[in-house]
Each structure stands twice: as structure tokens, then as C-alpha cells.
Coordinates of C-alpha atoms in Angstrom, one line a residue:
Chain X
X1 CA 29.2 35.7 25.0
X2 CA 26.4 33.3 25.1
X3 CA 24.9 34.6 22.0
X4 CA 28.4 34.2 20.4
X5 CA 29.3 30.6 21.1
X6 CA 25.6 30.0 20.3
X7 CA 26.3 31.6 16.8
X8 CA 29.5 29.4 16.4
X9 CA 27.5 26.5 17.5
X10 CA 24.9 27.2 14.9
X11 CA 27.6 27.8 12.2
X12 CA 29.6 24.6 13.1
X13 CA 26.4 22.7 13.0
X14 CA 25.3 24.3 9.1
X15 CA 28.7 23.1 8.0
X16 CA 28.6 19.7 8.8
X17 CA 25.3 19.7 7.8
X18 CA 26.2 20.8 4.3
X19 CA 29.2 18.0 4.8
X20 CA 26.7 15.2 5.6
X21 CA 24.6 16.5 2.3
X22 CA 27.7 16.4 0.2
X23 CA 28.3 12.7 1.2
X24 CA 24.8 11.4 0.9
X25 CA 25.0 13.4 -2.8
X26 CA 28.3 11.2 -3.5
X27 CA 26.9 8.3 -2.4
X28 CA 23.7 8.7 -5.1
X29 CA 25.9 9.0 -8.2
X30 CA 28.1 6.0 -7.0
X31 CA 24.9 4.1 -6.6
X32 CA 23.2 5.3 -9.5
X33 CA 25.7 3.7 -12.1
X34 CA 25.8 0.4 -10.5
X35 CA 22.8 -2.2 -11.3
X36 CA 20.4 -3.6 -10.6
X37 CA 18.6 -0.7 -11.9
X38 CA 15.0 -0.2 -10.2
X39 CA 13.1 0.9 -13.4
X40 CA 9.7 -0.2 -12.0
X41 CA 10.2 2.1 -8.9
X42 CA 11.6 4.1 -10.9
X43 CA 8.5 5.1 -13.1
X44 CA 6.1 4.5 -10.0
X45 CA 7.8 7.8 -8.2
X46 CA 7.7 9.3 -11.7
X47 CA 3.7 9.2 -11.5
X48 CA 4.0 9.6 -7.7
X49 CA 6.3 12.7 -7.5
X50 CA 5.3 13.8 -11.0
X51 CA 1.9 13.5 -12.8
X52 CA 0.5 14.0 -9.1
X53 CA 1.9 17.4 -8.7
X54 CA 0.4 18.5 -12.3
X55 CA -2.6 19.9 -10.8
X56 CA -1.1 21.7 -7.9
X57 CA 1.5 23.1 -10.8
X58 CA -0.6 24.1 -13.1
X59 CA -3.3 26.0 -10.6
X60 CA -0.3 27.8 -9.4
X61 CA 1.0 29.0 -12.4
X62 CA -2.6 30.0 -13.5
X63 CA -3.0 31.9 -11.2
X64 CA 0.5 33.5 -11.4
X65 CA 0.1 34.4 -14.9
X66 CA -3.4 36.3 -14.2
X67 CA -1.7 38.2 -11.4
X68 CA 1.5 39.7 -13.3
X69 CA -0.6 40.2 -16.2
X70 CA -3.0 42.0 -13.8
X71 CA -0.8 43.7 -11.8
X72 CA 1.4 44.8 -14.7
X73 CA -1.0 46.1 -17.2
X74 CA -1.6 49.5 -15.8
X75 CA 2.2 50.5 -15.7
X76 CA 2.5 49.0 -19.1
X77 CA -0.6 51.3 -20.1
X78 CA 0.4 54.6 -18.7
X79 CA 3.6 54.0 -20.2
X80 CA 1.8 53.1 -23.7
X81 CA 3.8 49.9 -23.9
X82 CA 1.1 47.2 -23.4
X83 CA 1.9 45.5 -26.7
X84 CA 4.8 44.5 -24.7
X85 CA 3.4 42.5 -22.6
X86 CA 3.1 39.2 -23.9
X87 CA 7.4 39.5 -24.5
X88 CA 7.3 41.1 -21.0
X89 CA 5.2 38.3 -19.2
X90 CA 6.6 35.6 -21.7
X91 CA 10.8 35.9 -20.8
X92 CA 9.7 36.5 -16.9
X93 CA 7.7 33.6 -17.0
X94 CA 9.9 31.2 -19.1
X95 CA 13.4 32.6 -17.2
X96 CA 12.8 33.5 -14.0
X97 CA 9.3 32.9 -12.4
X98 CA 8.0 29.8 -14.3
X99 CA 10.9 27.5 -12.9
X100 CA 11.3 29.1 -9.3
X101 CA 7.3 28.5 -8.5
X102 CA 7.6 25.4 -9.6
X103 CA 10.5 24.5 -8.0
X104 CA 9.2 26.2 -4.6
X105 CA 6.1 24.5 -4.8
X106 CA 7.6 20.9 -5.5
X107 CA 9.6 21.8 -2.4
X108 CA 6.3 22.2 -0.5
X109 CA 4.8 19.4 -1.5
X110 CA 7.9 16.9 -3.1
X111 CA 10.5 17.3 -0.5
X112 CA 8.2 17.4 2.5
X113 CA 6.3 14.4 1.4
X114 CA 9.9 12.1 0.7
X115 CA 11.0 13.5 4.1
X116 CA 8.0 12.3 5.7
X117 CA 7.7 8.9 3.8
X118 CA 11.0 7.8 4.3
X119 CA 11.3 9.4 7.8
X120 CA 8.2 7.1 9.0
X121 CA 10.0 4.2 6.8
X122 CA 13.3 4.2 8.8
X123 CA 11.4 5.0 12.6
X124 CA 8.7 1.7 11.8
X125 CA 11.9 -0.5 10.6
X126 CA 11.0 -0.9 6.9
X127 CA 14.6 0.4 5.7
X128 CA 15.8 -2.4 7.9
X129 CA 13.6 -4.6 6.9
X130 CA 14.3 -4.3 3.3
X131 CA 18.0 -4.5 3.5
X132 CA 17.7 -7.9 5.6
X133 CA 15.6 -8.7 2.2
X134 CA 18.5 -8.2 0.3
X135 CA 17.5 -4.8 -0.8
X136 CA 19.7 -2.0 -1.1
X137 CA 17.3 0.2 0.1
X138 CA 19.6 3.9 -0.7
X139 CA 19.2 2.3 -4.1
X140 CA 15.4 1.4 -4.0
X141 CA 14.0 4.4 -2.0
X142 CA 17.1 7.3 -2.3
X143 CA 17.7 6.7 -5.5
X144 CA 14.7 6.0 -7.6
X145 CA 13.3 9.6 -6.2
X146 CA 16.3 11.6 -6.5
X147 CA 16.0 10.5 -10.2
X148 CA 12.5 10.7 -10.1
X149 CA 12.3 14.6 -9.1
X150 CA 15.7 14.8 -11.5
X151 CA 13.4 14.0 -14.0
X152 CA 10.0 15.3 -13.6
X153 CA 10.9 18.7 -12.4
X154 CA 11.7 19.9 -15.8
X155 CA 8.6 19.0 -17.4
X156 CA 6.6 20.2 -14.7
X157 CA 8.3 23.6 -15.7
X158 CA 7.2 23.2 -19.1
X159 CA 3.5 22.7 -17.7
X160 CA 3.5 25.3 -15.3
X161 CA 5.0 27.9 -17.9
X162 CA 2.4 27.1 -20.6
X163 CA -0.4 27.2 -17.8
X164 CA 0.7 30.7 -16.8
X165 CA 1.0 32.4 -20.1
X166 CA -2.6 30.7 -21.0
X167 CA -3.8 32.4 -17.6
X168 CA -1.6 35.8 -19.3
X169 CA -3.7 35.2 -22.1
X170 CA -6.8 35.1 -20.8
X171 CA -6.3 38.7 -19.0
X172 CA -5.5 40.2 -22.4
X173 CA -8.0 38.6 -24.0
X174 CA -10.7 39.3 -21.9
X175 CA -9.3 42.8 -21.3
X176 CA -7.4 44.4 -24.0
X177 CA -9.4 42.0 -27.0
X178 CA -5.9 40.1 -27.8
X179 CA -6.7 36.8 -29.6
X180 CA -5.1 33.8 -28.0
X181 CA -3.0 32.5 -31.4
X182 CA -1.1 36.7 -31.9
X183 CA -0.3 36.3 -28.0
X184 CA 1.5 33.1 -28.5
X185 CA 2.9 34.2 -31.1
X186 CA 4.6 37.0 -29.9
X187 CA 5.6 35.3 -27.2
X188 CA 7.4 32.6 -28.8
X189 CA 8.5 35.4 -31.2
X190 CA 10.1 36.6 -27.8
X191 CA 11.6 33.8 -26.7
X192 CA 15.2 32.8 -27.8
X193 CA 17.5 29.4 -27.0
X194 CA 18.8 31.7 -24.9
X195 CA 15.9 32.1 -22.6
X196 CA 15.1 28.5 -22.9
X197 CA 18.1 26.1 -22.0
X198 CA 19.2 27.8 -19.1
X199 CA 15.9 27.7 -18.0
X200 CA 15.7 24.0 -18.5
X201 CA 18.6 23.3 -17.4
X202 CA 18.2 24.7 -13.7
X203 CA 15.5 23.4 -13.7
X204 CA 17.1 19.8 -13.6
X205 CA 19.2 21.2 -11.1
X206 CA 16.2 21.9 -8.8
X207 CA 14.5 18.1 -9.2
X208 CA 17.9 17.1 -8.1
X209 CA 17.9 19.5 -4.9
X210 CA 14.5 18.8 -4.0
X211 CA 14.7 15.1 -4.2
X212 CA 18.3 15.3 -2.6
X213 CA 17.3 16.9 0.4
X214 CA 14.3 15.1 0.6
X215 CA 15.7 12.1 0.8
X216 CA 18.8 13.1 3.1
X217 CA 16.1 14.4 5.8
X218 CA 13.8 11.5 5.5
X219 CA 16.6 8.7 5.1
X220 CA 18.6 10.3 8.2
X221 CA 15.6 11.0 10.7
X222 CA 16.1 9.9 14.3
X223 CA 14.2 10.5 17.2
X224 CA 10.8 8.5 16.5
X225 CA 7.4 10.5 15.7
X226 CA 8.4 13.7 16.3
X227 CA 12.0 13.3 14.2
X228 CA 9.4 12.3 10.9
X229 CA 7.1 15.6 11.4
X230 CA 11.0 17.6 11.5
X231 CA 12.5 15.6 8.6
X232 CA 9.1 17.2 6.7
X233 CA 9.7 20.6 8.2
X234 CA 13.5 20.8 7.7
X235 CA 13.2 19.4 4.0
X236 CA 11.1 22.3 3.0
X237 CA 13.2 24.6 4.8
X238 CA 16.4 23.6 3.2
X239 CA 15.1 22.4 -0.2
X240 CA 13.9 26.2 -0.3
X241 CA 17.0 28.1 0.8
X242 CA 19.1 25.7 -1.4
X243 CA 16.9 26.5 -4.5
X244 CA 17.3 30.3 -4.1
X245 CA 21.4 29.1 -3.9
X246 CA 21.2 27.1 -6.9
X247 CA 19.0 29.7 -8.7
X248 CA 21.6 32.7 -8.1
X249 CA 24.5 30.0 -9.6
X250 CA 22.7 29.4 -12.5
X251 CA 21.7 33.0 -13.2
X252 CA 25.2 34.2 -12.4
X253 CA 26.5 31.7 -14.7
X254 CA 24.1 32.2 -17.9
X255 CA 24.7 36.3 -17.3
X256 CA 28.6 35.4 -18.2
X257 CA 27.0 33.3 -21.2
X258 CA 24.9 36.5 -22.0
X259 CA 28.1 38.9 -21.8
X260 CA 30.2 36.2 -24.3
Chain J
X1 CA 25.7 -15.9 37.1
X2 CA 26.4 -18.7 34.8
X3 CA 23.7 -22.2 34.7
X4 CA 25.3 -24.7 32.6
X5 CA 22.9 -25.8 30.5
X6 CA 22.4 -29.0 28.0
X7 CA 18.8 -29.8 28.5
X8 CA 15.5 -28.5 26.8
X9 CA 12.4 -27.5 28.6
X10 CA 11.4 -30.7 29.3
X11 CA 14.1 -31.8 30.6
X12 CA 15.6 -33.7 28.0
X13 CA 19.2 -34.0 26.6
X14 CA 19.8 -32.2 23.5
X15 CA 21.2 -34.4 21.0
X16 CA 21.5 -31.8 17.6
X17 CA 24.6 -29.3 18.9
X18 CA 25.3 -28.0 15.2
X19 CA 25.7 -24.6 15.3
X20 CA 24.0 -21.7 13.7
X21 CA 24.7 -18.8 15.5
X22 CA 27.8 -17.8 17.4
X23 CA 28.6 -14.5 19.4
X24 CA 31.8 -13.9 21.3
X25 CA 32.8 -10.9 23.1
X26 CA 30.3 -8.6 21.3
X27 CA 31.1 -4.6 22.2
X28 CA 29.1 -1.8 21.0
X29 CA 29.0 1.4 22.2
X30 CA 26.9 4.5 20.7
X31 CA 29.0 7.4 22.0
X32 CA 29.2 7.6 25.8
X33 CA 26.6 4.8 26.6
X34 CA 28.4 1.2 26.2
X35 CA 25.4 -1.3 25.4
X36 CA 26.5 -4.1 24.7
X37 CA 30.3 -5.6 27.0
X38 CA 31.7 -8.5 25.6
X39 CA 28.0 -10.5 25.4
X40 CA 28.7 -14.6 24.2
X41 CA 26.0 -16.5 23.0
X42 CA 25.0 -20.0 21.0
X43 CA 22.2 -21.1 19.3
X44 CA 22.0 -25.0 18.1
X45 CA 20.2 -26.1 15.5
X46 CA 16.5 -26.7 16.0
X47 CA 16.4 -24.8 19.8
X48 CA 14.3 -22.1 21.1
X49 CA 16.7 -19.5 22.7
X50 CA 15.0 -16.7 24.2
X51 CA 17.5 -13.9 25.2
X52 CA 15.3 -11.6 27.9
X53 CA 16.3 -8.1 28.8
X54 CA 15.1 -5.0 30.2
X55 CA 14.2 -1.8 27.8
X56 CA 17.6 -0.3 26.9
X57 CA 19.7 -3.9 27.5
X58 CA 21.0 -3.8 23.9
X59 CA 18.9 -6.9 22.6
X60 CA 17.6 -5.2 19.6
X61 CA 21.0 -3.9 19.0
X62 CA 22.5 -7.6 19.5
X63 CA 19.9 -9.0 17.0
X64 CA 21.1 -6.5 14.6
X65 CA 24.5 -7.1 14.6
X66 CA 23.4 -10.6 13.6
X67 CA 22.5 -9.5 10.3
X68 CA 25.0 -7.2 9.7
X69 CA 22.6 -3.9 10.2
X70 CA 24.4 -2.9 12.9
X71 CA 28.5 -3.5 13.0
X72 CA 29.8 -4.1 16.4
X73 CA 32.7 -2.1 17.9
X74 CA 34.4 -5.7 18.7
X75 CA 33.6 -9.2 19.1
X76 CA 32.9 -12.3 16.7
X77 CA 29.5 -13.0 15.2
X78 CA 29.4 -15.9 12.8
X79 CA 25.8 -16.8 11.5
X80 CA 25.5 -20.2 9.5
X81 CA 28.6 -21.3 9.7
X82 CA 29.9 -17.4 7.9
X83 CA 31.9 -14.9 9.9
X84 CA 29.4 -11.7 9.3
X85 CA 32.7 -9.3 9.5
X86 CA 34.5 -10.9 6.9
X87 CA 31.2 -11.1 4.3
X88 CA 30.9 -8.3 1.3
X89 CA 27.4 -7.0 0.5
X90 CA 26.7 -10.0 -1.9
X91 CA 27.3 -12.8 0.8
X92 CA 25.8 -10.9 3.3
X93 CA 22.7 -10.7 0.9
X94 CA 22.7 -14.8 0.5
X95 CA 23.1 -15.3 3.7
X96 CA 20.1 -12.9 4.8
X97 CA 18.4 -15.7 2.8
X98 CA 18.4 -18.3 5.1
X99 CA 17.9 -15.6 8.1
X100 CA 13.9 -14.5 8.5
X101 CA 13.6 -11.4 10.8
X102 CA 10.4 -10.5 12.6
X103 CA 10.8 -6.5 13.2
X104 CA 9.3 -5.4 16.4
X105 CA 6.6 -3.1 14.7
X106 CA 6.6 -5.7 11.6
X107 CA 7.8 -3.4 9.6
X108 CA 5.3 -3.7 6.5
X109 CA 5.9 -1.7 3.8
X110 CA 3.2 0.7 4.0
X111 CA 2.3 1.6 0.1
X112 CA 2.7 -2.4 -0.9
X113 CA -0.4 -4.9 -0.4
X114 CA 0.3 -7.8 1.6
X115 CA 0.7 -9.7 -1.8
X116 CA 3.5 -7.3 -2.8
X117 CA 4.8 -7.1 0.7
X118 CA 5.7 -11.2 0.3
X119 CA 6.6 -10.8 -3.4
X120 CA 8.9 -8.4 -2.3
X121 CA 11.7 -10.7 -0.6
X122 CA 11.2 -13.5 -3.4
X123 CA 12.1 -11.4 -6.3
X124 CA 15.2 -10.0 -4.2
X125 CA 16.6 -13.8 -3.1
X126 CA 15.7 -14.6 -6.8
X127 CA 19.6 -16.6 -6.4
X128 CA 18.0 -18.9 -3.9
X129 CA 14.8 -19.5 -5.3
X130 CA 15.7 -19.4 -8.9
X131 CA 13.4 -17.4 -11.1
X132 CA 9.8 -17.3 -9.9
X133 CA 7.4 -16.5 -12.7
X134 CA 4.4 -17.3 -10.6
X135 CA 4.7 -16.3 -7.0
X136 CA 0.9 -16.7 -6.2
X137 CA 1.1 -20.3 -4.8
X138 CA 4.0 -19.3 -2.6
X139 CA 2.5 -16.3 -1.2
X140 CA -0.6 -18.0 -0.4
X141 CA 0.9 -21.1 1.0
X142 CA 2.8 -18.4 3.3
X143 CA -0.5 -17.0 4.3
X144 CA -2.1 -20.0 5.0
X145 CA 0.6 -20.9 7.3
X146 CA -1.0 -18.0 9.2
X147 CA -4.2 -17.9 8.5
X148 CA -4.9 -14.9 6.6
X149 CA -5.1 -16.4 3.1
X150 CA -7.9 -13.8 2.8
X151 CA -6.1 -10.8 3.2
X152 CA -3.9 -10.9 0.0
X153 CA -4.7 -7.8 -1.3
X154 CA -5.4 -5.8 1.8
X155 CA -3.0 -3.0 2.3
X156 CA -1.4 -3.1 5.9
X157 CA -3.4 0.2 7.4
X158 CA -6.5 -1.3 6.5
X159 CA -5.0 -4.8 8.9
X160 CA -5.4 -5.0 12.8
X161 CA -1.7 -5.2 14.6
X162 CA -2.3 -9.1 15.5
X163 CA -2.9 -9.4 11.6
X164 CA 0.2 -7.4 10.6
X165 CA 2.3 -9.4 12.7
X166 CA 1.3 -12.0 11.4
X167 CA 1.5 -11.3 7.8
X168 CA 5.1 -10.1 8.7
X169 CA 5.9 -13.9 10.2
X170 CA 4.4 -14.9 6.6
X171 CA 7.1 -12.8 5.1
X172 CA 10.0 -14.3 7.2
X173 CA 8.7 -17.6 6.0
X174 CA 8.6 -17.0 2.5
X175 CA 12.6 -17.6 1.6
X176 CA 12.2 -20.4 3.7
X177 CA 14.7 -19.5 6.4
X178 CA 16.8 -21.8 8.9
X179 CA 16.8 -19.6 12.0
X180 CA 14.0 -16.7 12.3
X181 CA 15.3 -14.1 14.6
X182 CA 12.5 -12.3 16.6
X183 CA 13.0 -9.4 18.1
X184 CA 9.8 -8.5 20.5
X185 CA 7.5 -10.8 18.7
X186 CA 4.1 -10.2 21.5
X187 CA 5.0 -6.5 22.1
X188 CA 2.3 -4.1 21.9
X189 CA -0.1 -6.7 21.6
X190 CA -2.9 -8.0 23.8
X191 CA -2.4 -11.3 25.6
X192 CA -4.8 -13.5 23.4
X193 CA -3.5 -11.9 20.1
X194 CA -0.1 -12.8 22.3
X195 CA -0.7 -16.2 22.7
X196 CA -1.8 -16.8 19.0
X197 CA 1.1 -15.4 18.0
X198 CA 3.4 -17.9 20.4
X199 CA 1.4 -20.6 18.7
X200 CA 2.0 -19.8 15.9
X201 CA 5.8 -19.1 16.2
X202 CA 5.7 -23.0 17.8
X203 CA 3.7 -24.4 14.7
X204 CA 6.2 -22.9 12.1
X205 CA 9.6 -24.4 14.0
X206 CA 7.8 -27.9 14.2
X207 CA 6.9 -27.7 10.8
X208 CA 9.8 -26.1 9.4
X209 CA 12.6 -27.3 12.2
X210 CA 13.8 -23.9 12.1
X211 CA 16.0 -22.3 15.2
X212 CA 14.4 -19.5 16.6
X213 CA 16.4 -16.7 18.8
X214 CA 13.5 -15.0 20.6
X215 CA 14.6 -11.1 22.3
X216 CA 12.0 -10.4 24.6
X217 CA 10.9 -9.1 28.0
X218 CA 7.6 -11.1 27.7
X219 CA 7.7 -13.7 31.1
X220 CA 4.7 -15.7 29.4
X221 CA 6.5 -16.1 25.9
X222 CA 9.7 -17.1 27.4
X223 CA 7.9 -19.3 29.8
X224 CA 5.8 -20.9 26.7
X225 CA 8.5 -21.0 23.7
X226 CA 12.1 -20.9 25.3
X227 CA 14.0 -24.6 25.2
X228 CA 16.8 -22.1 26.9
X229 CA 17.0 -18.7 28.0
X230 CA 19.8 -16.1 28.2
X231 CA 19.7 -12.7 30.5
X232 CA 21.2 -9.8 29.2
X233 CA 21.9 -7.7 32.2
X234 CA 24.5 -4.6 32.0
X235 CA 25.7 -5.4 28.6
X236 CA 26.8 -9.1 29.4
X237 CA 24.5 -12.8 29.3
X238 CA 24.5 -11.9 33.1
X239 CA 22.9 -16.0 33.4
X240 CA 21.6 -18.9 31.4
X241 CA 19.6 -22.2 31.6
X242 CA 16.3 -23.4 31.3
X243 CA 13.3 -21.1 32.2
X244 CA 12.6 -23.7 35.1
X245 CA 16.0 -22.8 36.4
X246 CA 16.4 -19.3 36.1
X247 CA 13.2 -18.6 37.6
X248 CA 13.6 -20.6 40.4
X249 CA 17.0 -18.6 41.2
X250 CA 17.5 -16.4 44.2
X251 CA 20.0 -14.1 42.6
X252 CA 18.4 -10.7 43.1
X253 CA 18.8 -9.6 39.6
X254 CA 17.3 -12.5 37.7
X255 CA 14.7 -12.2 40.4
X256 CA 13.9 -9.3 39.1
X257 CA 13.0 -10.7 36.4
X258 CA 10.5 -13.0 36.9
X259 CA 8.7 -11.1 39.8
X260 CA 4.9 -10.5 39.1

């Protein structure tokens, strides 16, 4: 019985969770129309949230591509279909892995660190303090970042994706004597529109989740100290699960795309 | 336990009675726990008013309803001569102009210099100050005021919590306010930094003749600063008069008070 009203308890408490989310969404694309518009904050959390996660990205998808081109060269061998692998690595990279490591990672670092930020912002006072200023601060701190991640997260994607399919490369190059110019080539012989825009497009859709619950954590957080370390945790937690969410929409919906 | 009151700390007759702030029959409750019962309060022009509490009274929460970051369940709060209910967001913003707030923790914005931390206000009130091209002279002048000219481009980690509090009165003084509201002004500091900061808050209303409404449990500041003192005891102004008055009387409660 206990366990029962504890899971009704638990479910009761993700829906209004996912309510209070859907309100604080809202409340950024009424607020994102209206001016002033904070363009100077605006391009500072572009550097901040963007150019600063570039090295982070870009090890990680190094790394990534050397692995499945590791990993999946012997099957590909025995199976005498190496030459496929630069296609192989080059659609799993663009449509699938590229944009969901990047994403996850972003959520690691991205989400946790606006949760965190604005967490320690509203427990010391400076929200207040900048709304008695005569700053909207939803507009100056919510909004800027949402836009901010909106933005960046895409390009990031590009980065990371080239970054992996260099590290892909390498692997081939070094083991299988594939120049660098015939396994681009292929690859982007590979690729299609069709492999690229949904790509991209989710992609947008993950910025937006990952500065969205960033900022909802971070902007909401009660309970002093300890409420900034959970707005961190619960960011990451959330942004992740939400990402998975938005990743099977957008693959669902670009499979009916495929089947037109 | 109410003191009638129309004299000043030393005993003489107050002559200005214009009045800048007015609270009637203030109610807030957050859920269960009823804070604030129907408190009433006035603050004339030019007067120290010191409003002393214990931890949990509701004084924070009173000070907030004054600028309209809090709204109260009930009650009238009029600020300047403006019924705070009745404002939108624009007049509320104008009239946050002429109010400075000292947060408790100052509430520095922690990735802004102290330069940018002053700048910050000026460019927001840009209605009352007109369109500032150089702010340098006005930031330093604010500085000055509080003797850390030399700190201008200091971030607020690298500054001592005397310092910060300090640069945060700078702040409040920038727009030029006519009543500074401080809520805990000498808490968490020691007692020299403490009476620095007193002295300072006493230098700034003789040289601006601003009315200051002082929240805090601090005996010493209210004993030094107040021209008038209110206790806020179970949600109400439980008794009021000079500090001469109140802490000669026997009433056990406001005893309580000013017991070593």
C-alpha cells in the first residue's frame, strides 16, 4: 500500500513538474518577442555557453569517432565490407550519434552550470536585486540562455561531427592506408539532405531543452545551498531524460518523412 | 503595545510629516504559516525608522512587499505617494528609481566588476537619468561616497564582506534614491566593520536627506541610527516610539528585546 500511494505520489509530483515546465516554456516565447532585447547578453552566453564548450565537444567526438571506427572495423572486415565504412561511420555519426553526444554532454556541462549559476543568483538575492533595478531578470538571465543554447547547440553539432569523422579518419588512415581527401569524400558522397536537416534541426530542439531546463531548475531553486547543488543535479537529470524524449519525436517523425 | 510617537531621538519635534511610505493592514501568508497580520506602518520624509524583529517575524517579507517583489495577500502599501497594487511593470520600474535596496547578503552580481555592478542600475533607470554616455564620474563619485574608489575593477569574490556591503550601498546610491530600504544592513558582519557601516548609512542621509527604513535585529544599530523604532512581533507592529522609550518598557516582550 505504501509503495502504491508512494508511486501515485511520485507520479502526481512528475506531472506537475512537467506543468510547471510547460508554463516557464510559455512564459520564454511571450518574453522573447517583446523588447528590450538583451543582445549584449545575449552574445556573452553565446561565448559563455558556446565557444567554451568547443573543446569539451570536440575531444568527445574524437574520441567517439576512433572508437566506432575501432570497434567496427573487424565486423566490417570479416564481412569484406570495410569500404563501407566511411558511409557506415559517416550517416551514424551525422544522424544519430553526432547530435545525441553532443547534446548529452552540453547537458553535463550546459544545463548543470545555468542550474547552478542562477540557483546561487536567486538564494544570494541578485534576481531580486536586479528586478528592483528595473530589470526583468526572466528576460536578462532566462532568456538570453535559452536562446543562447537554442543557438549554439547546432553548431556545436557541426563541430563535434566533423571532429569525429577526422578521428574516423585517422583509424583508416593509419590502419587500412585510406587518404584523408577519398574518406571525405565518400562520406559526403554518403550523406543526403535527408541525413542532414533532421539532424540539424533536433538539434535546435536540444539547445532549447537544455537551456529550458537549465534555467527552470536554476530560476526555481529554493532551499538555500543545498537547493543550488540539486537545481545542478536535477537539471542534468532531466535535460538528459528529456533529450532521449525529444530524440525519439524527432526520429519518429523524420521516419514518416522517410516512408513519404 | 502602542507608544505614540512624534519626537526624534533627541528628543525633538518632528516638523517634516510628508509621507513616503505607507502600510495598512498588510497580510501574507505562505501556505499554513501567516507571517505578516494586518502590520501598519509610516515613514516621513527625512526619518530613520528602524523596524526590529526576531528571525522569522516577516520583516524581509514586509520590505519586499514594498517594492512590489513580493505581493501581499491583503492590505495597502503605497510608496511615494503611488499605490504599489494599482502600478503596471513600467511604473513599478520608475518608481524602483527613487527606492535604493540594500539586500541582506548585498546581492552583487557575481560575474560583473564592481564598475559594471554600478553601471548596471544606470543603464536600466536610463528614463531618470537620461542617456548616460559616460558613467565613469558617477560610479566613482558613488564609490567615493564609500570609500572604495580603488576597487572599481575588482570583481566581488576577490572583495572582503565589509567591502561588498559597501560597494552594494554605492549601488543603492547611484540612481540617487529618496528612501533606501535596508534590510539587515550589519548582519554577518563584525562589530567594527558594523559600526562603519552605521556610519556610513548616517553620512549618506545627511548628505543626501534621504528616509531610511532600517529591518533589523541589531540592538547597537537601532540604538545608533533609529529617530523611531517599530517591533514586529506575531505578525503585527506589536509597539512603537523612540529607542529611549521602548527600551525602557517593562512589557515582557519588548523586554525581550533589548535584554543583553
Amino acid at each position: 500500500m505504501a509503495v502504491a500511494t508512494e508511486a501515485l505520489h511520485r507520479t502526481k509530483q512528475f506531472f506537475i513538474e512537467i506543468g510547471e515546465l510547460s508554463t516557464f516554456a510559455s512564459r520564454f516565447f511571450k518574453e522573447v518577442i517583446k523588447a528590450p532585447f538583451e543582445f549584449k547578453e545575449l552574445l556573452r552566453q553565446c561565448y559563455q555557453l558556446g565557444v567554451r564548450s568547443l573543446f569539451l565537444v570536440g575531444l568527445t567526438g574524437f574520441i567517439i569517432g576512433l572508437v566506432l571506427t575501432l570497434q567496427s572495423r573487424p565486423t566490417l572486415i570479416e564481412f569484406g565490407a570495410v569500404s563501407w565504412m566511411p558511409n557506415m561511420v559517416g550517416i551514424s555519426i551525422v544522424r544519430e550519434i553526432g547530435p545525441v553526444i553532443t547534446a548529452l554532454i552540453c547537458a553535463g556541462r550546459i544545463a548543470s552550470g545555468i542550474g547552478a549559476e542562477l540557483g546561487s543568483m536567486r538564494v544570494t538575492e541578485q534576481i531580486d536585486a536586479m528586478e528592483v533595478s528595473g530589470t526583468n531578470p526572466f528576460k536578462y538571465l532566462v532568456v538570453t540562455r535559452i536562446l543562447a543554447t537554442t543557438l549554439m547547440l547546432p553548431l556545436l553539432v557541426v563541430f563535434g561531427d566533423l571532429i569525429a569523422l577526422y578521428g574516423s579518419a585517422l583509424v583508416e588512415n593509419l590502419k587500412g592506408n585510406v587518404s584523408f581527401q577519398l574518406y571525405f569524400n565518400t562520406v559526403f558522397g554518403a550523406l543526403s539532405f535527408g541525413d542532414l536537416i533532421p539532424a540539424t534541426v533536433k538539434s535546435f530542439f536540444f539547445g532549447f531543452v537544455i537551456g529550458l531546463v537549465g534555467c527552470y531548475k536554476g530560476y526555481n531553486s529554493k532551499k538555500g545551498t543545498a537547493g543550488v547543488g540539486l537545481a545542478a543535479n536535477t537539471a542534468v537529470v532531466m535535460a538528459s531524460l528529456l533529450l532521449f524524449m525529444v530524440d525519439f519525436i524527432a526520429v519518429f517523425i523524420s521516419d514518416i518523412f522517410y516512408e513519404l | 503595545m502602542k507608544v505614540p510617537n512624534n519626537t526624534n531621538a533627541n528628543g525633538k519635534k518632528q516638523t517634516n510629516n510628508k509621507v513616503i511610505i505607507k502600510i495598512k493592514g498588510l497580510r501574507k501568508s505562505f501556505g499554513e504559516n501567516h507571517v505578516l497580520k494586518g502590520f501598519d506602518m509610516t515613514l516621513y520624509e527625512g526619518e530613520n525608522l528602524v523596524i526590529m524583529g526576531k528571525s522569522g517575524s516577516g520583516k524581509s517579507v514586509m520590505i519586499k512587499c514594498l517594492v512590489g517583489l513580493i505581493a501581499p495577500d491583503s492590505g495597502y502599501v503605497e510608496v511615494l505617494g503611488k499605490d504599489i497594487s494599482t502600478l503596471n511593470q513600467k511604473s513599478l520600474d520608475a518608481l524602483r528609481a527613487n527606492i535604493g535596496f540594500l539586500f541582506q547578503g548585498s546581492a552583487l552580481y557575481d560575474s560583473m566588476t564592481v564598475r559594471e555592478n554600478l553601471e548596471f542600475p544606470m543603464r536600466r533607470h536610463q528614463q531618470k537619468l537620461g542617456k548616460v554616455t559616460n558613467t565613469e564620474p558617477l560610479v566613482l563619485e558613488a564609490l567615493e561616497n564609500v570609500g572604495l574608489a580603488h576597487t572599481l575593477d575588482l570583481m566581488p569574490a576577490e572583495l572582503s564582506g565589509g567591502m561588498k556591503r559597501r560597494v552594494a550601498l554605492a549601488r543603492t546610491l547611484i540612481l540617487k534614491p529618496k528612501v533606501i530600504l535596508y534590510d539587515e544592513p550589519t548582519s554577518g558582519l563584525d562589530p567594527i566593520t558594523s559600526k562603519e557601516i552605521i556610519e556610513l548609512m548616517r553620512t549618506i542621509q545627511k548628505k543626501y536627506g534621504t528616509s531610511s527604513l532600517i529591518i533589523t535585529h541589531d540592538v547597537d544599530c537601532a540604538r545608533v541610527i533609529s529617530e523611531r523604532m517599530i517591533l514586529l512581533v506575531d505578525g503585527i507592529n506589536y509597539a512603537e516610539g523612540t529607542y529611549a522609550e521602548l527600551s525602557a518598557s517593562k512589557d515582557l516582550k519588548v523586554e525581550a528585546f533589548f535584554k543583553k
